[in-house]
Amino acid sequence: MRWLSGLRPRLILAFAAMTIIGAAAAAGASYVSARNAILEAVQDAAMNQLKDRVAAYGRPLSTPPTQEQLNDFAGSLRLNAVAVYSDLRSANGPDLATFSPELRQTVANDFRIQFQRVDRGSIPELLVGLPVLARQPDGAMRNSGVEVYSLTSLVQQQQAIDELAKSAWQTAALVLPLAAALALLAARQVLRPVRALNTAAAQLGEGRLDVRLPAKGSDELAELVTTFNNTAAELERTVGELRAMEADARRFVADVSHELRTPLAAMNAVTDVLDEDAEALPPDTAVAARLVSGETRRLTRLVQDLVEISRFDAGRAELVLDEWDLATAIRDSLDARGWRDGEDLVTDLPEGVLARVDRRRLDLIVANLVGNAFRHGAAPVQVRLRADGDGVTLAVEDRGPGIDPQVLPHVFDRFTKADTARARSEGSGLGLAIALENARLHGGDITAADTGHGARFVLRLPHLPEGGTR
């Protein structure tokens, strides 16, 4: 029944059902009316004929009548009738057993003519009973005790009624294609603006905020179209403002970051000198010098990360691809930072795993993943390189406290800290976000998981990146 889930089939069924029910009700009402008219016509004719015949031939009948008089009286009626007086009945006419005791009791106790329709062996019949009245000496009419019962077959009338019923249902059946056509037309008229709204809503969801629909008429659908247009216009205005604000914010971060690079370079040169001469400085001055040196390096890393993020946001990040042995490239990145195999670092980097990568960006990814493991995890940190048919994977796993389930979904978000309770930490909160952007630039991805005894980050790279600029 899944095909009934659409609006079009339901509308068609609803319109068709309404039309068919209406046609069936009209046909049924016509049938009932015609049937009653046919039965009432034959019923009235039989009753009037019996009353007229009894009135014409019942006057010379004496009471109590003899058998011969009853026979003559019944025969003079020239109907399929039987005359009854007490235990006497006329020789001709239908069997008295045909007439129900209820009908005979009613005729005996009433002055009016009575009738009853019965089916005997699937043959419809009309039974009519009439008491014969006699005038008393005082002029009043009384029941003479003579009763007349007539039987009229309704076979022909029933056949006419059956033909009428057949015609009525055939007419109702002929309405079905008309009902389907009307339902299709009505559904089309209703669904046309709905389809237009659905298409416009899909385009709006794809980012075409300038989509609008023509509002025709003044019905509820026209009001819905007008509401959609107003909503789309307001959404376009709001999104435009947000995009402008976002562009301004990105430009501000990029400008500030670039402006800070020159003074930071000078500050780093000064702090390098202070670090070299720290031993010769007074103790308090040496502590202050080391503090300034550390904060300057931290600020330098933050500015570098912000510059890198701004390039991704502006769409100016480019790949310089070349084929590398990944084991060599990864080991060079580790050695450059003083991370060598030992108790704290365990590497499994098989030779011969080749891939086309941007060496600088791969270095940033490795530095961020392994550095994150050392800062927020615990030794030993394991680095494993594997190749498969789809590409290569680099897994970095530590033995630290792992990743909080509440932090895990947001671990690659910008400025996310492993310890949210601390306002400041050694990292900027941008390292993992930058690593993920670089992986995606290569056509790959990075996933994070909590192993129960630490954190695991897995870098996946294709053998041949889908995009990039050489």
Coordinates of C-alpha atoms in Angstrom, one line a residue:
M1 CA 0.0 0.0 0.0
R2 CA 3.0 2.3 -0.4
W3 CA 1.5 3.8 -3.5
L4 CA -1.2 5.3 -1.4
S5 CA 1.3 7.4 0.6
G6 CA 1.4 10.1 -2.1
L7 CA -1.0 13.1 -2.2
R8 CA -2.0 12.5 -5.8
P9 CA -3.3 8.9 -5.3
R10 CA -5.2 9.9 -2.2
L11 CA -6.8 12.9 -3.9
I12 CA -7.8 10.8 -6.8
L13 CA -9.3 8.1 -4.6
A14 CA -11.1 10.7 -2.5
F15 CA -12.6 12.5 -5.5
A16 CA -13.5 9.2 -7.2
A17 CA -15.1 7.8 -4.0
M18 CA -17.1 11.0 -3.5
T19 CA -18.4 10.8 -7.1
I20 CA -19.1 7.1 -7.0
I21 CA -20.9 7.4 -3.7
G22 CA -23.0 10.3 -5.0
A23 CA -23.9 8.4 -8.2
A24 CA -24.7 5.3 -6.2
A25 CA -26.9 7.3 -3.8
A26 CA -28.7 8.9 -6.7
A27 CA -29.2 5.6 -8.4
G28 CA -30.4 4.0 -5.2
A29 CA -32.8 6.8 -4.4
S30 CA -34.2 6.6 -8.0
Y31 CA -34.5 2.8 -7.7
V32 CA -36.4 3.0 -4.4
S33 CA -38.7 5.8 -5.6
A34 CA -39.5 3.9 -8.8
R35 CA -40.0 0.6 -7.0
N36 CA -42.4 2.2 -4.5
A37 CA -44.3 3.8 -7.4
I38 CA -44.7 0.5 -9.2
L39 CA -45.8 -1.4 -6.1
E40 CA -48.2 1.4 -5.1
A41 CA -49.7 1.5 -8.5
V42 CA -50.5 -2.2 -8.7
Q43 CA -51.5 -2.2 -5.1
D44 CA -54.0 0.7 -5.5
A45 CA -55.3 -0.8 -8.7
A46 CA -56.0 -4.2 -7.1
M47 CA -57.6 -2.7 -4.0
N48 CA -59.8 -0.3 -6.0
Q49 CA -60.8 -3.1 -8.4
L50 CA -61.8 -5.4 -5.5
K51 CA -63.8 -2.6 -3.8
D52 CA -65.6 -1.7 -7.0
R53 CA -66.5 -5.3 -7.8
V54 CA -67.7 -6.0 -4.2
A55 CA -69.8 -2.8 -4.2
A56 CA -71.3 -3.8 -7.5
Y57 CA -72.1 -7.5 -6.8
G58 CA -72.3 -7.7 -3.1
R59 CA -75.7 -5.9 -2.6
P60 CA -78.1 -8.8 -3.5
L61 CA -76.1 -11.0 -1.1
S62 CA -78.2 -12.0 1.9
T63 CA -76.8 -12.9 5.3
P64 CA -76.1 -15.5 6.3
P65 CA -75.4 -16.6 2.7
T66 CA -75.7 -20.1 1.4
Q67 CA -73.0 -22.0 -0.3
E68 CA -74.5 -21.4 -3.7
Q69 CA -74.7 -17.7 -3.0
L70 CA -71.1 -17.6 -1.9
N71 CA -70.1 -19.4 -5.1
D72 CA -72.1 -17.1 -7.3
F73 CA -70.8 -14.0 -5.5
A74 CA -67.1 -15.0 -5.8
G75 CA -67.6 -16.0 -9.5
S76 CA -69.3 -12.6 -10.2
L77 CA -66.3 -10.7 -9.1
R78 CA -64.3 -12.2 -12.0
L79 CA -61.1 -12.0 -10.0
N80 CA -58.7 -14.5 -8.4
A81 CA -60.8 -14.1 -5.2
V82 CA -62.5 -16.3 -2.6
A83 CA -65.6 -15.4 -0.6
V84 CA -65.7 -16.5 3.1
Y85 CA -68.5 -16.6 5.7
S86 CA -67.8 -18.2 9.0
D87 CA -66.9 -21.8 8.1
L88 CA -68.2 -21.5 4.5
R89 CA -66.0 -20.5 1.6
S90 CA -66.7 -20.3 -2.1
A91 CA -65.7 -23.3 -4.3
N92 CA -63.5 -21.2 -6.6
G93 CA -60.7 -18.9 -5.7
P94 CA -57.3 -19.3 -4.0
D95 CA -56.6 -21.5 -1.0
L96 CA -57.4 -19.7 2.3
A97 CA -54.1 -21.0 3.7
T98 CA -52.4 -18.5 1.4
F99 CA -53.7 -15.6 3.5
S100 CA -52.0 -15.2 6.9
P101 CA -54.0 -15.4 10.1
E102 CA -52.9 -11.8 11.0
L103 CA -54.5 -10.5 7.7
R104 CA -57.7 -12.4 8.2
Q105 CA -58.0 -11.3 11.9
T106 CA -57.5 -7.7 10.8
V107 CA -60.1 -7.9 8.1
A108 CA -62.6 -9.5 10.5
N109 CA -62.2 -6.7 13.0
D110 CA -62.1 -3.7 10.7
F111 CA -64.3 -2.0 8.1
R112 CA -61.4 -1.0 5.9
I113 CA -59.7 -2.9 3.1
Q114 CA -56.4 -4.5 4.1
F115 CA -53.4 -5.7 2.0
Q116 CA -50.2 -7.6 2.5
R117 CA -47.2 -8.3 0.2
V118 CA -45.6 -11.7 0.6
D119 CA -43.0 -13.9 -1.2
R120 CA -44.2 -17.5 -1.6
G121 CA -41.5 -19.7 -3.1
S122 CA -39.6 -16.6 -4.5
I123 CA -42.9 -15.5 -6.2
P124 CA -44.1 -12.1 -5.0
E125 CA -47.8 -11.8 -4.4
L126 CA -50.3 -9.1 -3.3
L127 CA -52.9 -10.3 -0.8
V128 CA -56.0 -8.1 -0.3
G129 CA -58.8 -8.7 2.2
L130 CA -62.1 -6.8 2.3
P131 CA -65.1 -7.2 4.7
V132 CA -68.5 -6.9 3.0
L133 CA -70.7 -4.4 4.8
A134 CA -74.5 -4.5 5.1
R135 CA -76.8 -1.7 5.9
Q136 CA -78.9 -2.1 9.1
P137 CA -82.5 -0.9 9.3
D138 CA -81.4 2.2 11.2
G139 CA -79.2 3.1 8.2
A140 CA -75.9 2.3 9.8
M141 CA -73.3 0.0 8.1
R142 CA -72.1 -3.1 9.8
N143 CA -69.9 -6.1 9.0
S144 CA -72.1 -8.7 7.3
G145 CA -69.6 -11.5 8.2
V146 CA -68.8 -12.1 4.6
E147 CA -65.1 -11.5 3.7
V148 CA -63.5 -11.4 0.3
Y149 CA -59.8 -12.2 -0.3
S150 CA -58.0 -11.7 -3.6
L151 CA -54.5 -12.7 -4.7
T152 CA -52.6 -10.8 -7.4
S153 CA -49.3 -12.0 -8.7
L154 CA -46.5 -9.4 -8.8
V155 CA -44.1 -11.4 -11.0
Q156 CA -44.2 -8.9 -13.8
Q157 CA -43.8 -6.0 -11.5
Q158 CA -40.9 -7.7 -9.8
Q159 CA -39.3 -8.3 -13.2
A160 CA -39.7 -4.6 -14.0
I161 CA -38.2 -3.7 -10.6
D162 CA -35.2 -6.1 -11.2
E163 CA -34.6 -4.5 -14.6
L164 CA -34.8 -1.1 -13.0
A165 CA -32.2 -2.1 -10.3
K166 CA -29.9 -3.5 -13.0
S167 CA -30.2 -0.3 -15.0
A168 CA -29.5 1.8 -11.9
W169 CA -26.4 -0.1 -11.0
Q170 CA -25.2 -0.1 -14.6
T171 CA -25.6 3.6 -14.6
A172 CA -23.6 3.9 -11.4
A173 CA -20.9 1.7 -12.9
L174 CA -20.7 3.9 -16.0
V175 CA -20.0 6.8 -13.7
L176 CA -16.7 5.2 -12.6
P177 CA -14.6 6.3 -15.7
L178 CA -16.2 9.8 -15.4
A179 CA -15.4 9.9 -11.7
A180 CA -11.8 8.9 -12.5
A181 CA -11.5 11.6 -15.1
L182 CA -12.9 14.2 -12.8
A183 CA -10.6 13.0 -10.0
L184 CA -7.6 13.3 -12.3
L185 CA -8.6 16.8 -13.4
A186 CA -9.3 18.0 -9.8
A187 CA -6.1 16.4 -8.5
R188 CA -4.1 18.1 -11.3
Q189 CA -5.6 21.5 -10.4
V190 CA -4.8 21.0 -6.8
L191 CA -1.4 19.4 -7.1
R192 CA 0.0 21.8 -9.8
P193 CA 0.7 24.6 -7.3
V194 CA 1.8 22.1 -4.7
R195 CA 4.4 20.7 -7.1
A196 CA 5.6 24.2 -8.0
L197 CA 6.0 24.8 -4.3
N198 CA 7.9 21.6 -3.8
T199 CA 10.3 22.4 -6.7
A200 CA 10.8 25.9 -5.4
A201 CA 11.4 24.6 -1.8
A202 CA 14.0 22.2 -3.2
Q203 CA 15.7 25.0 -5.1
L204 CA 15.7 27.1 -2.0
G205 CA 17.3 24.2 0.0
E206 CA 20.0 24.0 -2.7
G207 CA 20.9 27.6 -2.1
R208 CA 18.9 29.5 -4.7
L209 CA 17.5 32.1 -2.4
D210 CA 16.2 34.2 -5.2
V211 CA 13.6 31.7 -6.3
R212 CA 10.0 33.0 -6.3
L213 CA 6.6 31.8 -7.5
P214 CA 3.8 33.7 -9.2
A215 CA 0.8 34.1 -6.9
K216 CA -2.4 33.6 -8.9
G217 CA -6.0 33.9 -7.5
S218 CA -7.1 34.5 -4.0
D219 CA -7.6 31.0 -2.6
E220 CA -5.6 29.3 0.2
L221 CA -3.0 28.0 -2.2
A222 CA -2.4 31.6 -3.5
E223 CA -2.0 32.7 0.1
L224 CA 0.5 29.8 0.7
V225 CA 2.5 30.9 -2.4
T226 CA 2.6 34.5 -1.1
T227 CA 3.8 33.3 2.4
F228 CA 6.5 31.2 0.7
N229 CA 7.7 34.2 -1.4
N230 CA 7.8 36.4 1.8
T231 CA 9.7 33.7 3.7
A232 CA 12.2 33.2 0.8
A233 CA 12.7 37.0 0.6
E234 CA 13.3 37.3 4.3
L235 CA 15.6 34.2 4.3
E236 CA 17.6 35.7 1.3
R237 CA 18.0 39.0 3.2
T238 CA 19.0 37.3 6.5
V239 CA 21.5 34.9 4.7
G240 CA 22.9 37.9 2.8
E241 CA 23.5 39.7 6.0
L242 CA 25.1 36.7 7.6
R243 CA 27.3 36.0 4.6
A244 CA 28.5 39.7 4.7
M245 CA 29.2 39.5 8.4
E246 CA 31.0 36.2 7.9
A247 CA 33.1 37.6 5.1
D248 CA 33.9 40.7 7.2
A249 CA 34.9 38.4 10.1
R250 CA 37.2 36.3 7.9
R251 CA 38.7 39.3 6.3
F252 CA 39.3 40.8 9.7
V253 CA 41.0 37.6 11.0
A254 CA 43.1 37.3 7.9
D255 CA 44.1 41.0 8.0
V256 CA 45.0 40.9 11.7
S257 CA 46.9 37.7 11.3
H258 CA 49.0 39.0 8.5
E259 CA 49.6 42.3 10.3
L260 CA 50.8 40.4 13.4
R261 CA 53.3 38.2 11.5
T262 CA 55.9 41.0 11.1
P263 CA 56.0 42.2 14.7
L264 CA 55.9 38.5 15.9
A265 CA 58.9 37.8 13.7
A266 CA 60.8 40.6 15.5
M267 CA 59.5 39.4 18.9
N268 CA 60.7 35.8 18.2
A269 CA 64.1 37.1 17.3
V270 CA 64.2 39.0 20.6
T271 CA 63.0 36.1 22.7
D272 CA 65.6 33.8 21.0
V273 CA 68.3 36.2 22.3
L274 CA 66.6 36.3 25.7
D275 CA 66.5 32.5 25.9
E276 CA 70.2 32.3 25.1
D277 CA 71.1 34.8 27.8
A278 CA 68.6 33.7 30.4
E279 CA 71.2 32.0 32.5
A280 CA 73.1 35.2 32.8
L281 CA 70.1 37.2 33.9
P282 CA 68.9 37.7 37.5
P283 CA 66.5 34.9 38.6
D284 CA 63.3 37.0 38.5
T285 CA 64.3 38.5 35.1
A286 CA 65.1 35.0 33.7
V287 CA 61.6 33.7 34.7
A288 CA 60.0 36.7 33.1
A289 CA 62.1 36.3 30.0
R290 CA 61.2 32.6 29.7
L291 CA 57.5 33.5 30.2
V292 CA 57.6 36.1 27.5
S293 CA 59.4 33.7 25.2
G294 CA 56.8 30.9 25.8
E295 CA 53.8 33.2 25.3
T296 CA 55.4 34.7 22.1
R297 CA 55.9 31.2 20.6
R298 CA 52.3 30.4 21.6
L299 CA 51.0 33.5 19.9
T300 CA 53.1 32.8 16.9
R301 CA 51.5 29.3 16.5
L302 CA 48.0 30.8 17.0
V303 CA 48.6 33.4 14.3
Q304 CA 50.0 30.8 11.9
D305 CA 46.9 28.6 12.5
L306 CA 44.6 31.6 11.9
V307 CA 46.3 32.4 8.7
E308 CA 46.0 28.8 7.6
I309 CA 42.3 28.7 8.5
S310 CA 41.7 32.0 6.7
R311 CA 43.1 30.4 3.5
F312 CA 40.7 27.5 3.7
D313 CA 37.8 29.8 4.4
A314 CA 38.7 32.0 1.4
G315 CA 39.1 29.0 -0.9
R316 CA 42.7 29.8 -1.6
A317 CA 44.3 26.6 -0.1
E318 CA 46.2 24.8 -2.9
L319 CA 47.8 21.4 -3.2
V320 CA 51.3 20.9 -4.5
L321 CA 51.3 17.2 -5.2
D322 CA 54.1 14.8 -5.7
E323 CA 54.6 11.1 -5.2
W324 CA 56.2 10.3 -1.9
D325 CA 57.1 7.2 0.1
L326 CA 54.8 8.0 3.1
A327 CA 57.0 6.2 5.6
T328 CA 59.9 8.5 4.7
A329 CA 57.7 11.6 4.8
I330 CA 56.1 10.7 8.1
R331 CA 59.4 9.8 9.7
D332 CA 60.9 13.1 8.6
S333 CA 58.0 15.0 10.2
L334 CA 58.5 13.1 13.5
D335 CA 62.3 13.6 13.5
A336 CA 61.9 17.3 12.8
R337 CA 60.1 17.7 16.1
G338 CA 62.3 15.4 18.1
W339 CA 59.9 12.5 18.2
R340 CA 61.8 9.3 17.8
D341 CA 61.1 5.6 18.4
G342 CA 61.4 4.6 22.1
E343 CA 59.3 4.1 25.1
D344 CA 57.1 7.2 24.4
L345 CA 56.7 6.6 20.6
V346 CA 56.2 3.3 18.8
T347 CA 56.0 3.5 15.0
D348 CA 55.0 0.9 12.4
L349 CA 55.8 2.6 9.1
P350 CA 56.4 0.0 6.3
E351 CA 58.5 1.2 3.3
G352 CA 57.1 1.3 -0.1
V353 CA 53.6 2.8 0.6
L354 CA 53.4 5.4 -2.1
A355 CA 50.9 8.2 -2.6
R356 CA 50.7 11.6 -4.2
V357 CA 50.5 14.2 -1.4
D358 CA 51.4 17.7 -0.6
R359 CA 54.4 17.2 1.6
R360 CA 53.9 20.4 3.6
R361 CA 50.3 19.7 4.4
L362 CA 51.0 16.1 5.2
D363 CA 53.6 17.4 7.7
L364 CA 51.0 19.6 9.3
I365 CA 48.6 16.7 9.6
V366 CA 51.1 14.4 11.2
A367 CA 52.4 17.1 13.6
N368 CA 48.9 17.9 14.8
L369 CA 47.8 14.3 15.3
V370 CA 50.9 13.1 17.1
G371 CA 51.3 16.4 19.0
N372 CA 47.7 16.2 20.1
A373 CA 48.4 12.6 21.3
F374 CA 51.4 13.7 23.4
R375 CA 49.7 16.8 24.8
H376 CA 46.3 15.3 25.8
G377 CA 47.1 11.6 25.9
A378 CA 49.7 9.5 27.5
A379 CA 52.7 7.4 26.3
P380 CA 53.3 5.3 24.5
V381 CA 51.9 6.9 21.3
Q382 CA 51.5 4.4 18.5
V383 CA 51.8 5.5 14.8
R384 CA 50.8 2.8 12.2
L385 CA 50.8 3.1 8.4
R386 CA 48.8 0.7 6.3
A387 CA 47.9 0.5 2.6
D388 CA 44.8 -1.1 1.0
G389 CA 43.0 -1.1 -2.3
D390 CA 41.2 2.2 -1.7
G391 CA 44.1 4.2 -0.4
V392 CA 46.3 4.5 2.7
T393 CA 45.5 4.9 6.5
L394 CA 47.6 6.4 9.2
A395 CA 46.4 5.6 12.7
V396 CA 47.7 7.5 15.8
E397 CA 46.7 6.0 19.1
D398 CA 47.6 7.0 22.7
R399 CA 47.1 5.6 26.2
G400 CA 45.6 8.7 27.8
P401 CA 42.2 9.3 29.3
G402 CA 40.5 9.1 25.9
I403 CA 37.9 11.5 24.6
D404 CA 34.8 12.6 26.5
P405 CA 31.7 11.3 24.8
Q406 CA 30.3 14.9 24.9
V407 CA 33.4 16.3 23.3
L408 CA 33.8 13.5 20.6
P409 CA 31.2 14.8 18.1
H410 CA 32.9 18.2 18.2
V411 CA 36.5 17.2 18.4
F412 CA 37.3 18.7 14.9
D413 CA 35.4 21.9 15.6
R414 CA 37.4 25.1 15.7
F415 CA 38.6 26.2 19.1
T416 CA 37.5 22.9 20.8
K417 CA 39.6 22.1 23.8
A418 CA 40.1 18.7 25.3
D419 CA 39.6 20.2 28.8
T420 CA 36.7 22.6 28.6
A421 CA 37.2 23.6 32.2
R422 CA 40.4 25.3 31.4
A423 CA 40.2 28.8 29.8
R424 CA 43.8 28.5 28.5
S425 CA 45.8 25.5 27.3
E426 CA 48.9 24.9 25.3
G427 CA 47.0 24.4 22.1
S428 CA 45.0 26.9 20.1
G429 CA 42.0 24.6 19.5
L430 CA 42.6 24.8 15.7
G431 CA 45.1 22.0 15.2
L432 CA 42.6 19.2 14.6
A433 CA 40.4 21.5 12.4
I434 CA 43.4 22.4 10.2
A435 CA 44.4 18.7 10.0
L436 CA 40.9 17.7 8.9
E437 CA 40.8 20.5 6.3
N438 CA 44.1 19.4 4.9
A439 CA 42.9 15.8 4.7
R440 CA 39.8 16.8 2.9
L441 CA 41.8 18.9 0.5
H442 CA 43.6 15.6 -0.4
G443 CA 40.2 13.9 -0.9
G444 CA 40.6 12.0 2.3
D445 CA 39.2 12.3 5.9
I446 CA 40.1 11.9 9.6
T447 CA 38.0 10.1 12.1
A448 CA 38.3 10.1 15.9
A449 CA 37.3 7.4 18.4
D450 CA 37.6 6.6 22.1
T451 CA 39.2 3.1 22.5
G452 CA 38.4 2.8 26.2
H453 CA 42.1 3.1 27.0
G454 CA 42.9 6.1 25.0
A455 CA 42.1 8.1 21.8
R456 CA 42.6 6.9 18.2
F457 CA 42.7 9.2 15.2
V458 CA 42.8 7.6 11.7
L459 CA 43.8 9.6 8.6
R460 CA 42.6 8.1 5.3
L461 CA 44.1 9.3 2.0
P462 CA 43.5 8.1 -1.5
H463 CA 46.4 7.0 -3.7
L464 CA 45.5 9.8 -6.2
P465 CA 43.7 12.9 -4.8
E466 CA 40.5 14.0 -6.6
G467 CA 41.4 17.7 -6.6
G468 CA 44.2 20.1 -6.0
T469 CA 46.6 22.4 -7.9
R470 CA 50.1 21.4 -8.8

